[in-house]
GROMACS .gro file of C-alpha atoms in nm:
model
  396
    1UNK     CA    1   4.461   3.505  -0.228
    2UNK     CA    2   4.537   3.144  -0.301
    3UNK     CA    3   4.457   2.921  -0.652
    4UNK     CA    4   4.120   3.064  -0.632
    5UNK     CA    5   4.180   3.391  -0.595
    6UNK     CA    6   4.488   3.331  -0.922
    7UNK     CA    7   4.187   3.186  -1.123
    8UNK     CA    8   3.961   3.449  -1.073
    9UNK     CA    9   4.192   3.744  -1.145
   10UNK     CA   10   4.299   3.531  -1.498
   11UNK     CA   11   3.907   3.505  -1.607
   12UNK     CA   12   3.928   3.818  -1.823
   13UNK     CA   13   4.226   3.704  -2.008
   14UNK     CA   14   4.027   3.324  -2.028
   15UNK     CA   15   3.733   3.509  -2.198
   16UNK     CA   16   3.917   3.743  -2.401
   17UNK     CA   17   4.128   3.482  -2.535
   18UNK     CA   18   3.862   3.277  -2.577
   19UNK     CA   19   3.676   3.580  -2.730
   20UNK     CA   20   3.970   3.623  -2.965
   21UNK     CA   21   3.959   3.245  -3.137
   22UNK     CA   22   3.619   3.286  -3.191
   23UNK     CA   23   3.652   3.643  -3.343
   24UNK     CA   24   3.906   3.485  -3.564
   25UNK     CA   25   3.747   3.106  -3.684
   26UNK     CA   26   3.445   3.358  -3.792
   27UNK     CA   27   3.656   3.589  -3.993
   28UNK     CA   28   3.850   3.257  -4.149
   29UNK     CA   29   3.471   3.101  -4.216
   30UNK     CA   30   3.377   3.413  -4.341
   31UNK     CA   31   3.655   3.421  -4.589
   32UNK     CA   32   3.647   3.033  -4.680
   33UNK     CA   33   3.278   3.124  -4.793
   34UNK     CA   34   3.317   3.416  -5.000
   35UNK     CA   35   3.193   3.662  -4.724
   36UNK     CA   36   2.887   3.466  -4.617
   37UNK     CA   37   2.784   3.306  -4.358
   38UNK     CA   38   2.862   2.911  -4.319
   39UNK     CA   39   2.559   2.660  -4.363
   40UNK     CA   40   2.241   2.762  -4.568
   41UNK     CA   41   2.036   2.887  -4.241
   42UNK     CA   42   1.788   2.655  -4.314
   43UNK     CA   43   1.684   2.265  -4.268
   44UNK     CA   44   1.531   2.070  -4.510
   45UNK     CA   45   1.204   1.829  -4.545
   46UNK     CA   46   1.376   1.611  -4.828
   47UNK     CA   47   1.626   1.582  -5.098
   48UNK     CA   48   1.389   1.746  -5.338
   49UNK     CA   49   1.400   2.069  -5.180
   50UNK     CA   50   1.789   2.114  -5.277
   51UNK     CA   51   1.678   2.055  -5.631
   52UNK     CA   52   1.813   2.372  -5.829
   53UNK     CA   53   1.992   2.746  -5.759
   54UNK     CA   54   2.307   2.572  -5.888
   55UNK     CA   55   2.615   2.843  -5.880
   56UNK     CA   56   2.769   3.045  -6.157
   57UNK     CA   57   3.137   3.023  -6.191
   58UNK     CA   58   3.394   3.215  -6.394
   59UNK     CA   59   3.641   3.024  -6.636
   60UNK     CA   60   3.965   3.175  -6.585
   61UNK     CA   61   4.237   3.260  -6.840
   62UNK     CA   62   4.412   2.931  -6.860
   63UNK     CA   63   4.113   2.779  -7.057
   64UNK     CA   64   3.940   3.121  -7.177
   65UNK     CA   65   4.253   3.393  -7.325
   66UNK     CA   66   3.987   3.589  -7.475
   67UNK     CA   67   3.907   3.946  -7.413
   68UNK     CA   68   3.586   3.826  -7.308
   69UNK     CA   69   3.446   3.669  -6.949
   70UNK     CA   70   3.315   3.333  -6.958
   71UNK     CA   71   3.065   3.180  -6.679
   72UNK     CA   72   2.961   2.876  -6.624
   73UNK     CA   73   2.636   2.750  -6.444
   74UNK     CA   74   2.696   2.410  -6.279
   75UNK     CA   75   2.414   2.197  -6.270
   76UNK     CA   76   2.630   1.911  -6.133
   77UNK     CA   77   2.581   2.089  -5.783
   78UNK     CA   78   2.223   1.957  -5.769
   79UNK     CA   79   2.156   1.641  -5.561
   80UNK     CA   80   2.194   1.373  -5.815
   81UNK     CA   81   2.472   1.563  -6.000
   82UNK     CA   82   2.271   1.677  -6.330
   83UNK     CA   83   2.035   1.938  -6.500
   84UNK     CA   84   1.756   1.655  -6.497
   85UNK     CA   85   1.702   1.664  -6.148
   86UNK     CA   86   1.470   1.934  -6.221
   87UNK     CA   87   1.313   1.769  -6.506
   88UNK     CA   88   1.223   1.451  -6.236
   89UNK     CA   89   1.078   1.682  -5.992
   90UNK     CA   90   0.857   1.893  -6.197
   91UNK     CA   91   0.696   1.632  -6.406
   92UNK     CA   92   0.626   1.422  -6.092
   93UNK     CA   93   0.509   1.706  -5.881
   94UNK     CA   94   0.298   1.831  -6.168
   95UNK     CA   95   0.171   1.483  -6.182
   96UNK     CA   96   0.068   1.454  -5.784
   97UNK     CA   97  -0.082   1.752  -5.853
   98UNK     CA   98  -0.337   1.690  -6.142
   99UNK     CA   99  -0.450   1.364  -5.961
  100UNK     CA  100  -0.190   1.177  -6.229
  101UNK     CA  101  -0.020   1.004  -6.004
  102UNK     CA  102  -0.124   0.823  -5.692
  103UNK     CA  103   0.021   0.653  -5.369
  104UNK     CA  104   0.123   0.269  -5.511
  105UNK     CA  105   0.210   0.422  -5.878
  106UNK     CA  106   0.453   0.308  -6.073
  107UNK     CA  107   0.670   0.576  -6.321
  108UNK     CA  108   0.820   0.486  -6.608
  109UNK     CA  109   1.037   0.674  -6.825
  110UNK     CA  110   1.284   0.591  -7.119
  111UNK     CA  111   1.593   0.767  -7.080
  112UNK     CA  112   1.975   0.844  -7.130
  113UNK     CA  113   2.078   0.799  -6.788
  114UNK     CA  114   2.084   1.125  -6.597
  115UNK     CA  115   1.658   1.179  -6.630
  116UNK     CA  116   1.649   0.816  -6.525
  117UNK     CA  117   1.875   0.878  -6.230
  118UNK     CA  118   1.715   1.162  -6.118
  119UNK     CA  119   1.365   1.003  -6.140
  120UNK     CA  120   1.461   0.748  -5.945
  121UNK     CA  121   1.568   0.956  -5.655
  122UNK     CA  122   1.161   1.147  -5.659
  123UNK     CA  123   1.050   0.814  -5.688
  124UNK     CA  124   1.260   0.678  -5.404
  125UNK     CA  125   1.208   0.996  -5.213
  126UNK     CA  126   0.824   0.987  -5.282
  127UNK     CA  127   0.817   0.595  -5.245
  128UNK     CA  128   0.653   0.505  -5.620
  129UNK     CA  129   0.818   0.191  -5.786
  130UNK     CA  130   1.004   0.298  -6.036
  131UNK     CA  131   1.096   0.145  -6.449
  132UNK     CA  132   1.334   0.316  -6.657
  133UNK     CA  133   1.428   0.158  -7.016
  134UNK     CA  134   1.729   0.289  -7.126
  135UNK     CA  135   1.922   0.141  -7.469
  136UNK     CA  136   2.219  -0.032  -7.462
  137UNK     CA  137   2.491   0.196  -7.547
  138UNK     CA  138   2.488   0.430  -7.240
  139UNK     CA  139   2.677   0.392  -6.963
  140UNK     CA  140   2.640   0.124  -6.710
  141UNK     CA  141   2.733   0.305  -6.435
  142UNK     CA  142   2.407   0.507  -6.520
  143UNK     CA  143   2.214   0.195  -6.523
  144UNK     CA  144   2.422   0.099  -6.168
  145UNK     CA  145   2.287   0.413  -6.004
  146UNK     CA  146   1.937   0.345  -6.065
  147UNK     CA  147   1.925   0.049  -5.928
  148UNK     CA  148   2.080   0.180  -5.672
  149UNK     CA  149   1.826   0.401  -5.592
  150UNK     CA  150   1.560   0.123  -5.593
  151UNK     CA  151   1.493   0.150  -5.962
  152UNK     CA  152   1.416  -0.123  -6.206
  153UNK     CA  153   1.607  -0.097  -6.532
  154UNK     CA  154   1.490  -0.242  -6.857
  155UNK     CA  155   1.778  -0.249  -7.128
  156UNK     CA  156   1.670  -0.200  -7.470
  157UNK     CA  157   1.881  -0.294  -7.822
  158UNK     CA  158   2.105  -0.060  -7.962
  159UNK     CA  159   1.980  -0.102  -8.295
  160UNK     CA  160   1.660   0.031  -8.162
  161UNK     CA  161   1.828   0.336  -8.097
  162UNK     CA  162   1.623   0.624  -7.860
  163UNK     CA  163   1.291   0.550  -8.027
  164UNK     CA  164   1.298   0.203  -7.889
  165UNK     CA  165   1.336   0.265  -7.565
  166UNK     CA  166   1.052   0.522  -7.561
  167UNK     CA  167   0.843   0.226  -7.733
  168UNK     CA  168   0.919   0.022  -7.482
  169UNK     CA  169   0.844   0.231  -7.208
  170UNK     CA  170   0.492   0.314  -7.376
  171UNK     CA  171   0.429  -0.045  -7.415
  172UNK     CA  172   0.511  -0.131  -7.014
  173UNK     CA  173   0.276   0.137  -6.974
  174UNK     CA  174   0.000   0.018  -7.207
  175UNK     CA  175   0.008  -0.294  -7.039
  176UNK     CA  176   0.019  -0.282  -6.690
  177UNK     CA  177  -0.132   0.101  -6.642
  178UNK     CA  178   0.170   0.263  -6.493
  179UNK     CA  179   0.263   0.661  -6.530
  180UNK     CA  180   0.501   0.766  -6.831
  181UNK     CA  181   0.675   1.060  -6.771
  182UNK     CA  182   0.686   1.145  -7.113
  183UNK     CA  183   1.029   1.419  -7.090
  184UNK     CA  184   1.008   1.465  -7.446
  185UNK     CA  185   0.704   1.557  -7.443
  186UNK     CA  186   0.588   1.686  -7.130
  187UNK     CA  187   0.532   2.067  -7.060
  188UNK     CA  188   0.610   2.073  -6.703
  189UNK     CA  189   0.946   1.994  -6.827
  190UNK     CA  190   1.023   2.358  -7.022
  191UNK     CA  191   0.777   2.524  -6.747
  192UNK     CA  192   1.004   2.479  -6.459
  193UNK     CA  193   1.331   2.561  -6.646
  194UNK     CA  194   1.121   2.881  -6.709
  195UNK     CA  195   1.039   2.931  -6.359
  196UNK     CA  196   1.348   2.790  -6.200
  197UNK     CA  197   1.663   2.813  -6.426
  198UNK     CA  198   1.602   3.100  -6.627
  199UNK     CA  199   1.557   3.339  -6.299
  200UNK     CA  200   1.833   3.217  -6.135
  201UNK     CA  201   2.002   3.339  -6.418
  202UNK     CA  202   1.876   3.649  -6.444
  203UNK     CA  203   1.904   3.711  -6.037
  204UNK     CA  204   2.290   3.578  -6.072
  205UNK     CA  205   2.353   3.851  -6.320
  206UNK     CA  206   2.121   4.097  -6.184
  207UNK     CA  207   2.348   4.436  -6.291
  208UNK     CA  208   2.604   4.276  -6.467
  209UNK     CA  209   2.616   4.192  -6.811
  210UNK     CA  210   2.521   3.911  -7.032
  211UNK     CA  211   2.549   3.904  -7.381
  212UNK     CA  212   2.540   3.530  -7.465
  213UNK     CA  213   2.363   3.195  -7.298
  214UNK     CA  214   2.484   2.886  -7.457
  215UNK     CA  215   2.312   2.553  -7.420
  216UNK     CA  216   2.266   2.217  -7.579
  217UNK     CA  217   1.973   2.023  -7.544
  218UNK     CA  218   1.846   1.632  -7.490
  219UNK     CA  219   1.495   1.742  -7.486
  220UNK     CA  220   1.503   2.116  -7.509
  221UNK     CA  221   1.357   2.183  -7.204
  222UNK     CA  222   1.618   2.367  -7.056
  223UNK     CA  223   1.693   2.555  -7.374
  224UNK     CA  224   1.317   2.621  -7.416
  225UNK     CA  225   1.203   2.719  -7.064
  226UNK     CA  226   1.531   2.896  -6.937
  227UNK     CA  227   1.517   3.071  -7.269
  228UNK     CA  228   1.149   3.207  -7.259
  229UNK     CA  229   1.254   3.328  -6.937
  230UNK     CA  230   1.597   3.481  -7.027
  231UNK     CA  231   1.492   3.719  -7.344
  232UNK     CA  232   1.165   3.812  -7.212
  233UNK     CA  233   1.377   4.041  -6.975
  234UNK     CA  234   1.688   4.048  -7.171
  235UNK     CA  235   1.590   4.069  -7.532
  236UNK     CA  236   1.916   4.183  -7.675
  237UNK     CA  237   2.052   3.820  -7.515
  238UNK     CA  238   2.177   3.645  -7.786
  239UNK     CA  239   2.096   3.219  -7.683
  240UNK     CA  240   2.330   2.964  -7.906
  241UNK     CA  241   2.192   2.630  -7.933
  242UNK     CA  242   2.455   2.328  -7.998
  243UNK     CA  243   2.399   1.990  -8.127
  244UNK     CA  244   2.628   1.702  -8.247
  245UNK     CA  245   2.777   1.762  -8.568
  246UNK     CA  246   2.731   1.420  -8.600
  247UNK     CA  247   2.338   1.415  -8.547
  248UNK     CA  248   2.237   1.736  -8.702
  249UNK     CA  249   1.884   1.700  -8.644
  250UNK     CA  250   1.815   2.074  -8.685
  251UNK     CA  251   2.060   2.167  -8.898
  252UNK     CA  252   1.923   1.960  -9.159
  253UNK     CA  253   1.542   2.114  -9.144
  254UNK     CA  254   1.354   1.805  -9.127
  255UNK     CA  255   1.103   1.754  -8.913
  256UNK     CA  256   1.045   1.481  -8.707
  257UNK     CA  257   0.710   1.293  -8.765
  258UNK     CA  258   0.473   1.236  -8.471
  259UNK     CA  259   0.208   1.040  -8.312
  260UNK     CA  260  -0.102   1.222  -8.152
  261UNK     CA  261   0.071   1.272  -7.785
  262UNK     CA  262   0.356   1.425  -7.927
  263UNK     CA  263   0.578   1.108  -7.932
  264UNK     CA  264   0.814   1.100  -8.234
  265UNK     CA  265   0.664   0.818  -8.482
  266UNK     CA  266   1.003   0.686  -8.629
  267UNK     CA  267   1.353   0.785  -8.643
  268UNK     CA  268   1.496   1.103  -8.739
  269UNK     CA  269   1.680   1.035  -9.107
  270UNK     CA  270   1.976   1.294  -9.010
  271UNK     CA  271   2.072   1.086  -8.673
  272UNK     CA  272   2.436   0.892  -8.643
  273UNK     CA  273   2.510   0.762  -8.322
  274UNK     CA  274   2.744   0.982  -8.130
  275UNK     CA  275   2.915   0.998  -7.805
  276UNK     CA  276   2.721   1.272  -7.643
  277UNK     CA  277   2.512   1.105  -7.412
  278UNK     CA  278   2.223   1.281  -7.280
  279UNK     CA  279   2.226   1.523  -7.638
  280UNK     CA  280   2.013   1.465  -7.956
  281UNK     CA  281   1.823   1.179  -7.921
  282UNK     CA  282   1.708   0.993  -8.237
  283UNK     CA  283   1.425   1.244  -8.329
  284UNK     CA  284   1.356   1.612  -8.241
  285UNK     CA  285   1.162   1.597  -7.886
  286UNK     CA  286   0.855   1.779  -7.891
  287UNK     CA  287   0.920   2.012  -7.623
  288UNK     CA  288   1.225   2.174  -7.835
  289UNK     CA  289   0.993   2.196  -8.111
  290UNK     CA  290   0.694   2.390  -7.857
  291UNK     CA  291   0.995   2.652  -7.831
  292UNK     CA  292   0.913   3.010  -7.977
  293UNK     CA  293   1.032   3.069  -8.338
  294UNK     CA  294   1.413   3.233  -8.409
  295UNK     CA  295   1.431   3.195  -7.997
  296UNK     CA  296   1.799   3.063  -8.039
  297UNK     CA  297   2.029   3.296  -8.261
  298UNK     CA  298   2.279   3.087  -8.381
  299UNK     CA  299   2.280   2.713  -8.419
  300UNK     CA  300   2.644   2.536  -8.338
  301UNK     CA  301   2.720   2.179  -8.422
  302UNK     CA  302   2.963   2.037  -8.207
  303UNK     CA  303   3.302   1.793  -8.325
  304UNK     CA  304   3.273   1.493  -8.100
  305UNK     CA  305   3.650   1.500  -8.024
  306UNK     CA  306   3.629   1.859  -7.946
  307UNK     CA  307   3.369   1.800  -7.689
  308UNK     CA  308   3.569   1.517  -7.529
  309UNK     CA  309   3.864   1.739  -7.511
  310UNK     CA  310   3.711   2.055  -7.386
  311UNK     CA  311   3.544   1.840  -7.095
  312UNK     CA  312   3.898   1.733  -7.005
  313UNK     CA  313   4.038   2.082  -6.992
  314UNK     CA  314   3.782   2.155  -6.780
  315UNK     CA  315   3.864   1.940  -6.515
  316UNK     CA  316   4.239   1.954  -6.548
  317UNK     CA  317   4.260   2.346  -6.589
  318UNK     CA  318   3.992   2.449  -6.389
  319UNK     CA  319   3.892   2.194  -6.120
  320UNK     CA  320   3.513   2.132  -6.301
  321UNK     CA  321   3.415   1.803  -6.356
  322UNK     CA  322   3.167   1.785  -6.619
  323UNK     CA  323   3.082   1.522  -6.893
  324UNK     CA  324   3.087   1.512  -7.257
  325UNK     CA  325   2.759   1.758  -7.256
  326UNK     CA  326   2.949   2.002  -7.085
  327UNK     CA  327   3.257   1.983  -7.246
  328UNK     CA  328   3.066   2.016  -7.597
  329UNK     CA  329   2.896   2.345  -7.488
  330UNK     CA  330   3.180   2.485  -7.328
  331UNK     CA  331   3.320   2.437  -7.665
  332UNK     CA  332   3.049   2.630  -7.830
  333UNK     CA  333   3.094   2.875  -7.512
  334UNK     CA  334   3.468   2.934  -7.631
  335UNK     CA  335   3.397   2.913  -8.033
  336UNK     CA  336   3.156   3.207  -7.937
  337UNK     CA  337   3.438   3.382  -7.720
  338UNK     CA  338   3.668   3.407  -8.037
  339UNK     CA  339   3.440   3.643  -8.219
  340UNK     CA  340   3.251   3.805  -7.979
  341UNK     CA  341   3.303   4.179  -7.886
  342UNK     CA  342   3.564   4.282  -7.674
  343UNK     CA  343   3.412   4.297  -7.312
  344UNK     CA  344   3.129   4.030  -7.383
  345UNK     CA  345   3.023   3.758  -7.140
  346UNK     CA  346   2.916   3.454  -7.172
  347UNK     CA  347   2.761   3.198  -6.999
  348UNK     CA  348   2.715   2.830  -7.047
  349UNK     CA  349   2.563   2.486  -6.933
  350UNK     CA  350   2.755   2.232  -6.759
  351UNK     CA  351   2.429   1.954  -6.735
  352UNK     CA  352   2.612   1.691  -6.554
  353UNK     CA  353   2.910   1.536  -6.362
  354UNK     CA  354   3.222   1.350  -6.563
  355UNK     CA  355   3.117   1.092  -6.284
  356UNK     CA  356   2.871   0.948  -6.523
  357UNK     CA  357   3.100   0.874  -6.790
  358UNK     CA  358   3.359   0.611  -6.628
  359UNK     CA  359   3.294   0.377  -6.887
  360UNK     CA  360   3.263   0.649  -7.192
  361UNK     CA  361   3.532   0.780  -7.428
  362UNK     CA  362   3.579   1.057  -7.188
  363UNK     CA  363   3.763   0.849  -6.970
  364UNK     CA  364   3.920   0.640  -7.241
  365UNK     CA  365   4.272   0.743  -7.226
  366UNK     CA  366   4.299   0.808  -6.851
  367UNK     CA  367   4.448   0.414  -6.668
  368UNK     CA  368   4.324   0.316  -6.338
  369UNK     CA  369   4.762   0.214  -6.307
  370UNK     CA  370   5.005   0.397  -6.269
  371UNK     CA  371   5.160   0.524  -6.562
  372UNK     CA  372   5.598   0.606  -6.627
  373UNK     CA  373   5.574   0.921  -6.470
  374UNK     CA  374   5.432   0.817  -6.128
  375UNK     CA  375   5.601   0.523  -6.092
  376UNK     CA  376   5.913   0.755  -6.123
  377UNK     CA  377   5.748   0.942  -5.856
  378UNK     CA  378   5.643   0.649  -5.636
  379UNK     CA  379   6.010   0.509  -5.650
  380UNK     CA  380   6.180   0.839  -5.618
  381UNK     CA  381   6.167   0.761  -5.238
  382UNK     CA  382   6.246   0.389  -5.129
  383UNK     CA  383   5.923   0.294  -4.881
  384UNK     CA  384   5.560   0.140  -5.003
  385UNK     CA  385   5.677   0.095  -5.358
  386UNK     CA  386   5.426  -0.063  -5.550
  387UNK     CA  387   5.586  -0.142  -5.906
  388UNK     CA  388   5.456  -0.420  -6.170
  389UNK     CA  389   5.651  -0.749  -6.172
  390UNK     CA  390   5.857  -0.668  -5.867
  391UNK     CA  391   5.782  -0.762  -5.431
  392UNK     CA  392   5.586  -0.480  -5.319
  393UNK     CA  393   5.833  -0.274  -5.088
  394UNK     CA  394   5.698  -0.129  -4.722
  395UNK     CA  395   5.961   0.014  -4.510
  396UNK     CA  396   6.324   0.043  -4.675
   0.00000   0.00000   0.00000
């Protein structure tokens, strides 16, 4: 029959074999992604449209030994690695869509960080100019990333706190006629939590349980929005709300005074700076305050330290790298945990990425050098040694 006749007669083996792999890379894929299919079986128009259905993921035993299960929903998974990505898109979109904001605009906002960040990106993705004043105490790798992203930022002084740099921004504004975003007061901001957040919630845990949602808030529009949504289906939810024990705006039942658009008029008497970045601004934002009454059920202020420290064991005991936000209401998350029934669960915010906090006293302790222990490692074998005050060492 010849090499021919040898090739065709092996063809069925060829394919089978061939068969075989393929059979097996799709029941590997298959298992790598939790029984679904790789890719997302769709293509998408821009970066907006990944914007949101950020995953749910359970906190094992090594950081949770209560009798209870503990979730938590990562909003570091959308595109610019916080909560506020949502925030940027809805008020802009809502803006496009009322005639608001036109081609050649420029948007302004006064921000933390992440709602500047994230503002940015619709801006750069929507080509507006974009201004975000931000004080001086927040992170400049925030202020890094905007510019990044095409933004200018305008620095404000620390002693001006978070009602300067809205002042500032409203000023810009005034002057040259750009758009505000107004976050902290804008209602697009708790609307889409409400239509967004809170249903993915409620699909995630669609015949399971859930008998607690904990959340902070920086302008309550997650806790207001996702709320709404949440106990109009589950009213027997119970929704903690956490602030910084050391800026206990609510807990000390003052009110924050306001100007006719909603904007706070002066600083909140109950505020101490604190290292929570992206929590509890200077004054009570409006669109916490347009929440329903006795929506939250319990009201948890939160130990700096033990916000720092929960955000650490996070990352270090279960992979999740969130920042100081999400170590404080993890916190709350677990605080909850020790009291609650056996069989509860609960599920909590993570609003950002540790990524943002570099510079922050989440990152404090932790060297960019080696420390004792791995140079022990690195010179436990006698090639690329790299030690302080000695010749660096390639081959032995």
């Amino acid at each position: 029959p010849g090499i021919a006749g040898t090739l065709r007669r092996r063809e069925p083996t060829l394919i089978s074999c061939t068969m075989l792999a393929f059979c097996l890379s799709s029941s590997v894929a298959l298992n790598l992604f939790g029984g679904k299919k790789p890719g997302r079986g769709t293509l998408y128009s821009d970066i907006t449209q990944t914007i949101g259905n950020t995953p749910v993921v359970k906190i094992s035993d090594k950081l949770n030994p209560y009798p209870v299960d503990v979730y938590a929903k990562c909003e570091f998974f959308n595109p610019l690695a916080s909560v506020k990505d949502r925030l940027a898109l809805a008020i802009i979109q809502d803006a496009e869509e009322r005639g608001a904001l036109k081609p050649g605009d420029t948007v302004v906002e006064a921000t933390s960080g992440n709602t500047g960040i994230a503002v940015a990106m619709v801006c750069a993705q929507r080509g507006y100019d974009c201004v975000i004043c931000m004080a001086e105490p927040f992170s400049v790798e925030r202020r890094r990333l905007m510019r990044m992203l095409g933004a200018k930022v305008i620095v404000t002084p620390k002693a001006g706190k978070g009602t300067g740099m809205v002042r500032k921004a409203e000023e810009l504004c005034a002057k040259h006629g750009w758009f505000l975003c107004h976050q902290f007061e804008n209602e697009a901001n708790w609307k889409f939590h409400e239509a967004t957040t809170g249903p993915e919630i409620l699909t995630d845990f669609s015949g399971k349980k859930l008998d607690y949602w904990v959340t902070g808030y920086g302008t309550g529009g997650t806790f207001n929005g996702a709320g709404r949504a949440l106990k109009k289906e589950r009213p027997d939810l119970k929704i903690i709300l956490a602030e910084p024990e050391d800026a206990g705006l609510l807990a000390s039942g003052i009110p924050t005074e306001r100007l006719a658009d909603g904007a706070p008029a002066g600083s909140h008497p109950a505020f101490k700076p604190h290292p929570i970045q992206g929590w509890t601004p200077d004054f009570i934002p409006k669109v916490l305050d347009d929440a329903p009454d006795q929506l939250n059920d319990e009201l948890v202020p939160i130990p700096a330290a033990s916000a720092i420290a929960t955000a650490k064991a996070l990352a270090a005991k279960e992979g999740l790298l969130t920042g100081i936000s999400g170590g404080g209401t993890m916190w709350a998350a677990l605080e909850t945990a020790k009291t609650a029934p056996e069989g509860s669960v609960i599920l909590a915010m993570l609003p950002d990425t540790g990524e943002r906090y570099l510079s922050t006293p989440l990152f404090a302790d932790i060297e960019a050098d080696m420390n004792e222990e791995e140079l022990e490692i690195a010179t436990s074998t006698p090639s690329f040694q790299l030690v302080p005050g000695k010749e660096p060492v390639l081959a032995a």
